[in-house]
Amino acid sequence: GQQLNQSPQSMFIQEGEDVSMNCTSSSIFNTWLWYKQDPGEGPVLLIALYKAGELTSNGRLTAQFGITRKDSFLNISASIPSDVGIYFCAGVIQGAQKLVFGQGTRLTINP
Amino acid sequence: ETGVTQTPRHLVMGMTNKKSLKCEQHLGHNAMYWYKQSAKKPLELMFVYNFKEQTENNSVPSRFSPECPNSSHLFLHLHTLQPEDSALYLCASSQDGAWGANVLTFGAGSRLTVL
């Protein structure tokens, strides 16, 4: 069954706006990863998180590993046209030794 | 060449054809993966190879046959596929097959269309 719930599924924003997306689960995670996929390309790693409460930035991107270890969020500040794409969360479930992916958040930016 | 390279990028085949997808990684990694990406669905893990040995087969139909001759190369042989097998097939690699701290590096994918 579905183990990761990523929301929203799609976003339509204006250039310059901030963006927030998250992934939640009923399972406990040891690792959270955030990937971005451009059209016609494979996913590229943006941020990796390994500890509960960890807050990590990569330029205008910030991601956090939730304190409960059941969720993570990704924020993008001051969006620009090249931020368009599909953002995926992925996580390693404690004790399950497998990587599960969210359904993705499709980001569209109006100039 | 750097990273993970997949060929062909696009493939159209009939249901009776036999074709292969190729993946090559230049990262010195020891684990390689095949994922299937269909529209509006999460990435589906198909196979995992760690040090050339298959360590996971995620209940994939036998019409998909993987081959890993060495740690740098991975193939997916396709035979008598169905239209619902049309998807983007992504290859990935990681340092080793331990899921905990390893992140996956993905190739650009092979877009497969089955007529």
PDB file of N, CA, C and O in Angstrom, chain B residues 7-84:
ATOM      1  N   THR B   7      21.055   4.177 -22.493  1.00  0.00           N
ATOM      2  CA  THR B   7      20.744   4.140 -23.914  1.00  0.00           C
ATOM      3  C   THR B   7      19.805   2.975 -24.206  1.00  0.00           C
ATOM      4  O   THR B   7      19.855   1.946 -23.513  1.00  0.00           O
ATOM      5  N   PRO B   8      18.914   3.096 -25.194  1.00  0.00           N
ATOM      6  CA  PRO B   8      18.609   4.336 -25.900  1.00  0.00           C
ATOM      7  C   PRO B   8      17.765   5.260 -25.033  1.00  0.00           C
ATOM      8  O   PRO B   8      17.199   4.830 -24.031  1.00  0.00           O
ATOM      9  N   ARG B   9      17.658   6.510 -25.389  1.00  0.00           N
ATOM     10  CA  ARG B   9      16.802   7.436 -24.638  1.00  0.00           C
ATOM     11  C   ARG B   9      15.334   7.216 -24.971  1.00  0.00           C
ATOM     12  O   ARG B   9      14.458   7.451 -24.151  1.00  0.00           O
ATOM     13  N   HIS B  10      15.069   6.769 -26.187  1.00  0.00           N
ATOM     14  CA  HIS B  10      13.696   6.495 -26.605  1.00  0.00           C
ATOM     15  C   HIS B  10      13.674   5.165 -27.364  1.00  0.00           C
ATOM     16  O   HIS B  10      14.575   4.897 -28.155  1.00  0.00           O
ATOM     17  N   LEU B  11      12.627   4.382 -27.121  1.00  0.00           N
ATOM     18  CA  LEU B  11      12.500   3.090 -27.784  1.00  0.00           C
ATOM     19  C   LEU B  11      11.024   2.811 -28.034  1.00  0.00           C
ATOM     20  O   LEU B  11      10.214   2.912 -27.115  1.00  0.00           O
ATOM     21  N   VAL B  12      10.710   2.455 -29.271  1.00  0.00           N
ATOM     22  CA  VAL B  12       9.356   2.032 -29.626  1.00  0.00           C
ATOM     23  C   VAL B  12       9.463   0.600 -30.106  1.00  0.00           C
ATOM     24  O   VAL B  12      10.288   0.280 -30.963  1.00  0.00           O
ATOM     25  N   MET B  13       8.651  -0.284 -29.540  1.00  0.00           N
ATOM     26  CA  MET B  13       8.727  -1.682 -29.934  1.00  0.00           C
ATOM     27  C   MET B  13       7.351  -2.322 -29.978  1.00  0.00           C
ATOM     28  O   MET B  13       6.422  -1.875 -29.273  1.00  0.00           O
ATOM     29  N   GLY B  14       7.245  -3.325 -30.804  1.00  0.00           N
ATOM     30  CA  GLY B  14       6.022  -4.101 -30.864  1.00  0.00           C
ATOM     31  C   GLY B  14       6.023  -5.159 -29.785  1.00  0.00           C
ATOM     32  O   GLY B  14       7.050  -5.440 -29.158  1.00  0.00           O
ATOM     33  N   MET B  15       4.874  -5.755 -29.559  1.00  0.00           N
ATOM     34  CA  MET B  15       4.743  -6.716 -28.465  1.00  0.00           C
ATOM     35  C   MET B  15       5.543  -7.988 -28.703  1.00  0.00           C
ATOM     36  O   MET B  15       5.857  -8.707 -27.749  1.00  0.00           O
ATOM     37  N   THR B  16       5.926  -8.262 -29.944  1.00  0.00           N
ATOM     38  CA  THR B  16       6.689  -9.488 -30.201  1.00  0.00           C
ATOM     39  C   THR B  16       8.185  -9.243 -30.334  1.00  0.00           C
ATOM     40  O   THR B  16       8.964 -10.172 -30.522  1.00  0.00           O
ATOM     41  N   ASN B  17       8.589  -7.993 -30.239  1.00  0.00           N
ATOM     42  CA  ASN B  17      10.011  -7.662 -30.395  1.00  0.00           C
ATOM     43  C   ASN B  17      10.823  -8.069 -29.179  1.00  0.00           C
ATOM     44  O   ASN B  17      10.298  -8.246 -28.072  1.00  0.00           O
ATOM     45  N   LYS B  18      12.146  -8.167 -29.400  1.00  0.00           N
ATOM     46  CA  LYS B  18      13.102  -8.297 -28.303  1.00  0.00           C
ATOM     47  C   LYS B  18      14.060  -7.120 -28.389  1.00  0.00           C
ATOM     48  O   LYS B  18      14.665  -6.901 -29.445  1.00  0.00           O
ATOM     49  N   LYS B  19      14.193  -6.413 -27.309  1.00  0.00           N
ATOM     50  CA  LYS B  19      15.107  -5.270 -27.260  1.00  0.00           C
ATOM     51  C   LYS B  19      15.781  -5.249 -25.902  1.00  0.00           C
ATOM     52  O   LYS B  19      15.372  -5.952 -24.970  1.00  0.00           O
ATOM     53  N   SER B  20      16.805  -4.399 -25.787  1.00  0.00           N
ATOM     54  CA  SER B  20      17.504  -4.262 -24.507  1.00  0.00           C
ATOM     55  C   SER B  20      17.756  -2.800 -24.180  1.00  0.00           C
ATOM     56  O   SER B  20      18.036  -2.000 -25.076  1.00  0.00           O
ATOM     57  N   LEU B  21      17.670  -2.485 -22.912  1.00  0.00           N
ATOM     58  CA  LEU B  21      18.076  -1.182 -22.403  1.00  0.00           C
ATOM     59  C   LEU B  21      19.438  -1.339 -21.732  1.00  0.00           C
ATOM     60  O   LEU B  21      19.698  -2.349 -21.079  1.00  0.00           O
ATOM     61  N   LYS B  22      20.267  -0.322 -21.907  1.00  0.00           N
ATOM     62  CA  LYS B  22      21.617  -0.378 -21.358  1.00  0.00           C
ATOM     63  C   LYS B  22      21.846   0.767 -20.385  1.00  0.00           C
ATOM     64  O   LYS B  22      21.364   1.886 -20.596  1.00  0.00           O
ATOM     65  N   CYS B  23      22.589   0.466 -19.330  1.00  0.00           N
ATOM     66  CA  CYS B  23      22.957   1.482 -18.346  1.00  0.00           C
ATOM     67  C   CYS B  23      24.426   1.328 -18.013  1.00  0.00           C
ATOM     68  O   CYS B  23      24.914   0.199 -17.828  1.00  0.00           O
ATOM     69  N   GLU B  24      25.134   2.437 -17.924  1.00  0.00           N
ATOM     70  CA  GLU B  24      26.546   2.418 -17.562  1.00  0.00           C
ATOM     71  C   GLU B  24      26.799   3.528 -16.553  1.00  0.00           C
ATOM     72  O   GLU B  24      26.352   4.658 -16.742  1.00  0.00           O
ATOM     73  N   GLN B  25      27.511   3.196 -15.481  1.00  0.00           N
ATOM     74  CA  GLN B  25      27.845   4.230 -14.499  1.00  0.00           C
ATOM     75  C   GLN B  25      29.363   4.385 -14.391  1.00  0.00           C
ATOM     76  O   GLN B  25      30.096   3.402 -14.433  1.00  0.00           O
ATOM     77  N   HIS B  26      29.764   5.650 -14.261  1.00  0.00           N
ATOM     78  CA  HIS B  26      31.190   6.000 -14.214  1.00  0.00           C
ATOM     79  C   HIS B  26      31.546   6.589 -12.856  1.00  0.00           C
ATOM     80  O   HIS B  26      32.423   7.450 -12.751  1.00  0.00           O
ATOM     81  N   LEU B  27      30.840   6.143 -11.818  1.00  0.00           N
ATOM     82  CA  LEU B  27      31.001   6.723 -10.481  1.00  0.00           C
ATOM     83  C   LEU B  27      31.765   5.807  -9.523  1.00  0.00           C
ATOM     84  O   LEU B  27      31.965   6.177  -8.370  1.00  0.00           O
ATOM     85  N   GLY B  28      32.138   4.630 -10.000  1.00  0.00           N
ATOM     86  CA  GLY B  28      32.817   3.683  -9.116  1.00  0.00           C
ATOM     87  C   GLY B  28      31.894   3.061  -8.090  1.00  0.00           C
ATOM     88  O   GLY B  28      32.362   2.540  -7.066  1.00  0.00           O
ATOM     89  N   HIS B  29      30.597   3.111  -8.348  1.00  0.00           N
ATOM     90  CA  HIS B  29      29.621   2.528  -7.426  1.00  0.00           C
ATOM     91  C   HIS B  29      29.554   1.013  -7.576  1.00  0.00           C
ATOM     92  O   HIS B  29      29.954   0.452  -8.608  1.00  0.00           O
ATOM     93  N   ASN B  30      29.017   0.366  -6.542  1.00  0.00           N
ATOM     94  CA  ASN B  30      28.931  -1.094  -6.573  1.00  0.00           C
ATOM     95  C   ASN B  30      27.516  -1.625  -6.658  1.00  0.00           C
ATOM     96  O   ASN B  30      27.321  -2.827  -6.803  1.00  0.00           O
ATOM     97  N   ALA B  31      26.538  -0.766  -6.544  1.00  0.00           N
ATOM     98  CA  ALA B  31      25.140  -1.192  -6.626  1.00  0.00           C
ATOM     99  C   ALA B  31      24.455  -0.481  -7.778  1.00  0.00           C
ATOM    100  O   ALA B  31      24.694   0.710  -8.024  1.00  0.00           O
ATOM    101  N   MET B  32      23.598  -1.219  -8.487  1.00  0.00           N
ATOM    102  CA  MET B  32      22.853  -0.646  -9.596  1.00  0.00           C
ATOM    103  C   MET B  32      21.394  -1.093  -9.519  1.00  0.00           C
ATOM    104  O   MET B  32      21.096  -2.176  -9.000  1.00  0.00           O
ATOM    105  N   TYR B  33      20.502  -0.242 -10.037  1.00  0.00           N
ATOM    106  CA  TYR B  33      19.063  -0.436  -9.853  1.00  0.00           C
ATOM    107  C   TYR B  33      18.312  -0.167 -11.158  1.00  0.00           C
ATOM    108  O   TYR B  33      18.713   0.697 -11.940  1.00  0.00           O
ATOM    109  N   TRP B  34      17.200  -0.861 -11.329  1.00  0.00           N
ATOM    110  CA  TRP B  34      16.224  -0.501 -12.352  1.00  0.00           C
ATOM    111  C   TRP B  34      14.939  -0.071 -11.663  1.00  0.00           C
ATOM    112  O   TRP B  34      14.427  -0.779 -10.795  1.00  0.00           O
ATOM    113  N   TYR B  35      14.416   1.103 -12.082  1.00  0.00           N
ATOM    114  CA  TYR B  35      13.126   1.596 -11.622  1.00  0.00           C
ATOM    115  C   TYR B  35      12.221   1.817 -12.827  1.00  0.00           C
ATOM    116  O   TYR B  35      12.683   2.162 -13.912  1.00  0.00           O
ATOM    117  N   LYS B  36      10.916   1.666 -12.592  1.00  0.00           N
ATOM    118  CA  LYS B  36       9.923   1.988 -13.604  1.00  0.00           C
ATOM    119  C   LYS B  36       9.165   3.230 -13.140  1.00  0.00           C
ATOM    120  O   LYS B  36       8.726   3.299 -11.977  1.00  0.00           O
ATOM    121  N   GLN B  37       9.026   4.208 -14.041  1.00  0.00           N
ATOM    122  CA  GLN B  37       8.288   5.421 -13.710  1.00  0.00           C
ATOM    123  C   GLN B  37       7.109   5.567 -14.656  1.00  0.00           C
ATOM    124  O   GLN B  37       7.293   5.800 -15.848  1.00  0.00           O
ATOM    125  N   SER B  38       5.913   5.415 -14.120  1.00  0.00           N
ATOM    126  CA  SER B  38       4.689   5.608 -14.883  1.00  0.00           C
ATOM    127  C   SER B  38       4.037   6.907 -14.438  1.00  0.00           C
ATOM    128  O   SER B  38       4.263   7.377 -13.320  1.00  0.00           O
ATOM    129  N   ALA B  39       3.215   7.449 -15.305  1.00  0.00           N
ATOM    130  CA  ALA B  39       2.573   8.730 -15.011  1.00  0.00           C
ATOM    131  C   ALA B  39       1.748   8.637 -13.723  1.00  0.00           C
ATOM    132  O   ALA B  39       1.014   7.679 -13.507  1.00  0.00           O
ATOM    133  N   LYS B  40       1.904   9.657 -12.878  1.00  0.00           N
ATOM    134  CA  LYS B  40       1.112   9.814 -11.661  1.00  0.00           C
ATOM    135  C   LYS B  40       1.248   8.660 -10.676  1.00  0.00           C
ATOM    136  O   LYS B  40       0.345   8.409  -9.876  1.00  0.00           O
ATOM    137  N   LYS B  41       2.357   7.939 -10.743  1.00  0.00           N
ATOM    138  CA  LYS B  41       2.618   6.863  -9.785  1.00  0.00           C
ATOM    139  C   LYS B  41       4.012   7.048  -9.206  1.00  0.00           C
ATOM    140  O   LYS B  41       4.898   7.579  -9.873  1.00  0.00           O
ATOM    141  N   PRO B  42       4.230   6.600  -7.979  1.00  0.00           N
ATOM    142  CA  PRO B  42       5.582   6.666  -7.427  1.00  0.00           C
ATOM    143  C   PRO B  42       6.530   5.767  -8.218  1.00  0.00           C
ATOM    144  O   PRO B  42       6.100   4.821  -8.872  1.00  0.00           O
ATOM    145  N   LEU B  43       7.803   6.085  -8.135  1.00  0.00           N
ATOM    146  CA  LEU B  43       8.796   5.224  -8.774  1.00  0.00           C
ATOM    147  C   LEU B  43       8.687   3.809  -8.207  1.00  0.00           C
ATOM    148  O   LEU B  43       8.580   3.612  -6.993  1.00  0.00           O
ATOM    149  N   GLU B  44       8.717   2.824  -9.114  1.00  0.00           N
ATOM    150  CA  GLU B  44       8.603   1.433  -8.698  1.00  0.00           C
ATOM    151  C   GLU B  44       9.962   0.746  -8.857  1.00  0.00           C
ATOM    152  O   GLU B  44      10.507   0.679  -9.966  1.00  0.00           O
ATOM    153  N   LEU B  45      10.499   0.245  -7.766  1.00  0.00           N
ATOM    154  CA  LEU B  45      11.751  -0.503  -7.831  1.00  0.00           C
ATOM    155  C   LEU B  45      11.505  -1.831  -8.531  1.00  0.00           C
ATOM    156  O   LEU B  45      10.551  -2.541  -8.212  1.00  0.00           O
ATOM    157  N   MET B  46      12.389  -2.165  -9.472  1.00  0.00           N
ATOM    158  CA  MET B  46      12.266  -3.443 -10.183  1.00  0.00           C
ATOM    159  C   MET B  46      13.342  -4.421  -9.711  1.00  0.00           C
ATOM    160  O   MET B  46      13.041  -5.506  -9.243  1.00  0.00           O
ATOM    161  N   PHE B  47      14.594  -4.030  -9.878  1.00  0.00           N
ATOM    162  CA  PHE B  47      15.715  -4.920  -9.552  1.00  0.00           C
ATOM    163  C   PHE B  47      16.823  -4.137  -8.873  1.00  0.00           C
ATOM    164  O   PHE B  47      17.016  -2.956  -9.137  1.00  0.00           O
ATOM    165  N   VAL B  48      17.578  -4.874  -8.019  1.00  0.00           N
ATOM    166  CA  VAL B  48      18.776  -4.329  -7.399  1.00  0.00           C
ATOM    167  C   VAL B  48      19.908  -5.320  -7.591  1.00  0.00           C
ATOM    168  O   VAL B  48      19.728  -6.531  -7.386  1.00  0.00           O
ATOM    169  N   TYR B  49      21.063  -4.808  -7.982  1.00  0.00           N
ATOM    170  CA  TYR B  49      22.282  -5.598  -8.064  1.00  0.00           C
ATOM    171  C   TYR B  49      23.321  -4.965  -7.157  1.00  0.00           C
ATOM    172  O   TYR B  49      23.525  -3.751  -7.200  1.00  0.00           O
ATOM    173  N   ASN B  50      23.949  -5.787  -6.346  1.00  0.00           N
ATOM    174  CA  ASN B  50      24.998  -5.324  -5.448  1.00  0.00           C
ATOM    175  C   ASN B  50      26.235  -6.172  -5.713  1.00  0.00           C
ATOM    176  O   ASN B  50      26.184  -7.397  -5.556  1.00  0.00           O
ATOM    177  N   PHE B  51      27.326  -5.525  -6.113  1.00  0.00           N
ATOM    178  CA  PHE B  51      28.539  -6.258  -6.485  1.00  0.00           C
ATOM    179  C   PHE B  51      28.213  -7.370  -7.494  1.00  0.00           C
ATOM    180  O   PHE B  51      28.627  -8.520  -7.337  1.00  0.00           O
ATOM    181  N   LYS B  52      27.444  -7.043  -8.506  1.00  0.00           N
ATOM    182  CA  LYS B  52      27.060  -7.892  -9.636  1.00  0.00           C
ATOM    183  C   LYS B  52      26.042  -8.970  -9.288  1.00  0.00           C
ATOM    184  O   LYS B  52      25.583  -9.695 -10.165  1.00  0.00           O
ATOM    185  N   GLU B  53      25.676  -9.103  -8.043  1.00  0.00           N
ATOM    186  CA  GLU B  53      24.717 -10.128  -7.648  1.00  0.00           C
ATOM    187  C   GLU B  53      23.331  -9.501  -7.463  1.00  0.00           C
ATOM    188  O   GLU B  53      23.196  -8.448  -6.829  1.00  0.00           O
ATOM    189  N   GLN B  54      22.317 -10.166  -7.988  1.00  0.00           N
ATOM    190  CA  GLN B  54      20.962  -9.653  -7.822  1.00  0.00           C
ATOM    191  C   GLN B  54      20.525  -9.849  -6.381  1.00  0.00           C
ATOM    192  O   GLN B  54      20.533 -10.974  -5.862  1.00  0.00           O
ATOM    193  N   THR B  55      20.156  -8.755  -5.740  1.00  0.00           N
ATOM    194  CA  THR B  55      19.735  -8.840  -4.347  1.00  0.00           C
ATOM    195  C   THR B  55      18.244  -8.558  -4.168  1.00  0.00           C
ATOM    196  O   THR B  55      17.683  -8.833  -3.107  1.00  0.00           O
ATOM    197  N   GLU B  56      17.619  -7.989  -5.190  1.00  0.00           N
ATOM    198  CA  GLU B  56      16.174  -7.766  -5.106  1.00  0.00           C
ATOM    199  C   GLU B  56      15.538  -7.939  -6.473  1.00  0.00           C
ATOM    200  O   GLU B  56      16.072  -7.470  -7.479  1.00  0.00           O
ATOM    201  N   ASN B  57      14.407  -8.620  -6.487  1.00  0.00           N
ATOM    202  CA  ASN B  57      13.542  -8.709  -7.654  1.00  0.00           C
ATOM    203  C   ASN B  57      12.146  -8.421  -7.106  1.00  0.00           C
ATOM    204  O   ASN B  57      11.575  -9.234  -6.378  1.00  0.00           O
ATOM    205  N   ASN B  58      11.634  -7.262  -7.430  1.00  0.00           N
ATOM    206  CA  ASN B  58      10.406  -6.799  -6.804  1.00  0.00           C
ATOM    207  C   ASN B  58       9.183  -7.340  -7.535  1.00  0.00           C
ATOM    208  O   ASN B  58       8.332  -6.579  -8.016  1.00  0.00           O
ATOM    209  N   SER B  59       9.101  -8.678  -7.636  1.00  0.00           N
ATOM    210  CA  SER B  59       7.955  -9.342  -8.283  1.00  0.00           C
ATOM    211  C   SER B  59       7.746  -8.853  -9.707  1.00  0.00           C
ATOM    212  O   SER B  59       6.613  -8.579 -10.126  1.00  0.00           O
ATOM    213  N   VAL B  60       8.841  -8.734 -10.437  1.00  0.00           N
ATOM    214  CA  VAL B  60       8.773  -8.224 -11.811  1.00  0.00           C
ATOM    215  C   VAL B  60       8.456  -9.389 -12.763  1.00  0.00           C
ATOM    216  O   VAL B  60       9.045 -10.470 -12.634  1.00  0.00           O
ATOM    217  N   PRO B  61       7.538  -9.197 -13.720  1.00  0.00           N
ATOM    218  CA  PRO B  61       7.227 -10.259 -14.686  1.00  0.00           C
ATOM    219  C   PRO B  61       8.466 -10.720 -15.440  1.00  0.00           C
ATOM    220  O   PRO B  61       9.387  -9.925 -15.687  1.00  0.00           O
ATOM    221  N   SER B  62       8.475 -11.975 -15.825  1.00  0.00           N
ATOM    222  CA  SER B  62       9.662 -12.561 -16.461  1.00  0.00           C
ATOM    223  C   SER B  62       9.928 -12.000 -17.846  1.00  0.00           C
ATOM    224  O   SER B  62      11.001 -12.254 -18.412  1.00  0.00           O
ATOM    225  N   ARG B  63       8.998 -11.237 -18.412  1.00  0.00           N
ATOM    226  CA  ARG B  63       9.265 -10.597 -19.707  1.00  0.00           C
ATOM    227  C   ARG B  63      10.331  -9.497 -19.573  1.00  0.00           C
ATOM    228  O   ARG B  63      10.825  -8.987 -20.575  1.00  0.00           O
ATOM    229  N   PHE B  64      10.667  -9.131 -18.336  1.00  0.00           N
ATOM    230  CA  PHE B  64      11.784  -8.229 -18.054  1.00  0.00           C
ATOM    231  C   PHE B  64      12.918  -9.076 -17.469  1.00  0.00           C
ATOM    232  O   PHE B  64      12.745  -9.696 -16.412  1.00  0.00           O
ATOM    233  N   SER B  65      14.066  -9.070 -18.129  1.00  0.00           N
ATOM    234  CA  SER B  65      15.183  -9.895 -17.685  1.00  0.00           C
ATOM    235  C   SER B  65      16.411  -9.028 -17.500  1.00  0.00           C
ATOM    236  O   SER B  65      16.959  -8.506 -18.471  1.00  0.00           O
ATOM    237  N   PRO B  66      16.881  -8.828 -16.253  1.00  0.00           N
ATOM    238  CA  PRO B  66      18.053  -8.000 -16.038  1.00  0.00           C
ATOM    239  C   PRO B  66      19.342  -8.789 -16.202  1.00  0.00           C
ATOM    240  O   PRO B  66      19.363 -10.022 -16.077  1.00  0.00           O
ATOM    241  N   GLU B  67      20.405  -8.056 -16.489  1.00  0.00           N
ATOM    242  CA  GLU B  67      21.728  -8.660 -16.577  1.00  0.00           C
ATOM    243  C   GLU B  67      22.744  -7.647 -16.073  1.00  0.00           C
ATOM    244  O   GLU B  67      22.700  -6.483 -16.462  1.00  0.00           O
ATOM    245  N   CYS B  68      23.655  -8.105 -15.223  1.00  0.00           N
ATOM    246  CA  CYS B  68      24.678  -7.220 -14.677  1.00  0.00           C
ATOM    247  C   CYS B  68      26.037  -7.891 -14.823  1.00  0.00           C
ATOM    248  O   CYS B  68      26.474  -8.614 -13.919  1.00  0.00           O
ATOM    249  N   PRO B  69      26.724  -7.675 -15.940  1.00  0.00           N
ATOM    250  CA  PRO B  69      27.997  -8.360 -16.179  1.00  0.00           C
ATOM    251  C   PRO B  69      29.137  -7.871 -15.277  1.00  0.00           C
ATOM    252  O   PRO B  69      30.080  -8.620 -15.022  1.00  0.00           O
ATOM    253  N   ASN B  70      29.061  -6.629 -14.836  1.00  0.00           N
ATOM    254  CA  ASN B  70      30.052  -6.084 -13.903  1.00  0.00           C
ATOM    255  C   ASN B  70      29.423  -4.906 -13.167  1.00  0.00           C
ATOM    256  O   ASN B  70      28.291  -4.512 -13.492  1.00  0.00           O
ATOM    257  N   SER B  71      30.143  -4.354 -12.226  1.00  0.00           N
ATOM    258  CA  SER B  71      29.549  -3.309 -11.375  1.00  0.00           C
ATOM    259  C   SER B  71      29.249  -2.013 -12.121  1.00  0.00           C
ATOM    260  O   SER B  71      28.564  -1.148 -11.600  1.00  0.00           O
ATOM    261  N   SER B  72      29.764  -1.880 -13.342  1.00  0.00           N
ATOM    262  CA  SER B  72      29.571  -0.634 -14.086  1.00  0.00           C
ATOM    263  C   SER B  72      28.465  -0.704 -15.121  1.00  0.00           C
ATOM    264  O   SER B  72      28.052   0.336 -15.647  1.00  0.00           O
ATOM    265  N   HIS B  73      28.002  -1.901 -15.438  1.00  0.00           N
ATOM    266  CA  HIS B  73      27.032  -2.063 -16.510  1.00  0.00           C
ATOM    267  C   HIS B  73      25.809  -2.848 -16.052  1.00  0.00           C
ATOM    268  O   HIS B  73      25.929  -3.824 -15.317  1.00  0.00           O
ATOM    269  N   LEU B  74      24.678  -2.397 -16.543  1.00  0.00           N
ATOM    270  CA  LEU B  74      23.410  -3.061 -16.217  1.00  0.00           C
ATOM    271  C   LEU B  74      22.529  -3.025 -17.453  1.00  0.00           C
ATOM    272  O   LEU B  74      22.442  -2.005 -18.131  1.00  0.00           O
ATOM    273  N   PHE B  75      21.922  -4.171 -17.745  1.00  0.00           N
ATOM    274  CA  PHE B  75      21.034  -4.264 -18.896  1.00  0.00           C
ATOM    275  C   PHE B  75      19.638  -4.674 -18.434  1.00  0.00           C
ATOM    276  O   PHE B  75      19.479  -5.319 -17.396  1.00  0.00           O
ATOM    277  N   LEU B  76      18.653  -4.300 -19.226  1.00  0.00           N
ATOM    278  CA  LEU B  76      17.292  -4.806 -19.026  1.00  0.00           C
ATOM    279  C   LEU B  76      16.813  -5.327 -20.372  1.00  0.00           C
ATOM    280  O   LEU B  76      16.590  -4.557 -21.310  1.00  0.00           O
ATOM    281  N   HIS B  77      16.718  -6.659 -20.458  1.00  0.00           N
ATOM    282  CA  HIS B  77      16.287  -7.292 -21.697  1.00  0.00           C
ATOM    283  C   HIS B  77      14.765  -7.387 -21.700  1.00  0.00           C
ATOM    284  O   HIS B  77      14.157  -7.795 -20.702  1.00  0.00           O
ATOM    285  N   LEU B  78      14.177  -7.008 -22.832  1.00  0.00           N
ATOM    286  CA  LEU B  78      12.730  -6.891 -22.946  1.00  0.00           C
ATOM    287  C   LEU B  78      12.212  -7.873 -23.993  1.00  0.00           C
ATOM    288  O   LEU B  78      12.760  -7.942 -25.101  1.00  0.00           O
ATOM    289  N   HIS B  79      11.156  -8.602 -23.647  1.00  0.00           N
ATOM    290  CA  HIS B  79      10.651  -9.625 -24.583  1.00  0.00           C
ATOM    291  C   HIS B  79       9.158  -9.796 -24.376  1.00  0.00           C
ATOM    292  O   HIS B  79       8.713  -9.983 -23.253  1.00  0.00           O
ATOM    293  N   THR B  80       8.414  -9.740 -25.473  1.00  0.00           N
ATOM    294  CA  THR B  80       6.953  -9.894 -25.463  1.00  0.00           C
ATOM    295  C   THR B  80       6.298  -9.000 -24.420  1.00  0.00           C
ATOM    296  O   THR B  80       5.557  -9.461 -23.546  1.00  0.00           O
ATOM    297  N   LEU B  81       6.597  -7.715 -24.523  1.00  0.00           N
ATOM    298  CA  LEU B  81       6.030  -6.757 -23.580  1.00  0.00           C
ATOM    299  C   LEU B  81       4.578  -6.444 -23.920  1.00  0.00           C
ATOM    300  O   LEU B  81       4.092  -6.734 -25.021  1.00  0.00           O
ATOM    301  N   GLN B  82       3.896  -5.814 -22.976  1.00  0.00           N
ATOM    302  CA  GLN B  82       2.515  -5.407 -23.124  1.00  0.00           C
ATOM    303  C   GLN B  82       2.437  -3.875 -23.201  1.00  0.00           C
ATOM    304  O   GLN B  82       3.335  -3.187 -22.703  1.00  0.00           O
ATOM    305  N   PRO B  83       1.384  -3.344 -23.789  1.00  0.00           N
ATOM    306  CA  PRO B  83       1.262  -1.877 -23.856  1.00  0.00           C
ATOM    307  C   PRO B  83       1.361  -1.201 -22.485  1.00  0.00           C
ATOM    308  O   PRO B  83       1.907  -0.090 -22.386  1.00  0.00           O
ATOM    309  N   GLU B  84       0.884  -1.868 -21.439  1.00  0.00           N
ATOM    310  CA  GLU B  84       0.952  -1.251 -20.105  1.00  0.00           C
ATOM    311  C   GLU B  84       2.377  -1.190 -19.551  1.00  0.00           C
ATOM    312  O   GLU B  84       2.615  -0.592 -18.498  1.00  0.00           O
TER     313      GLU B  84
END
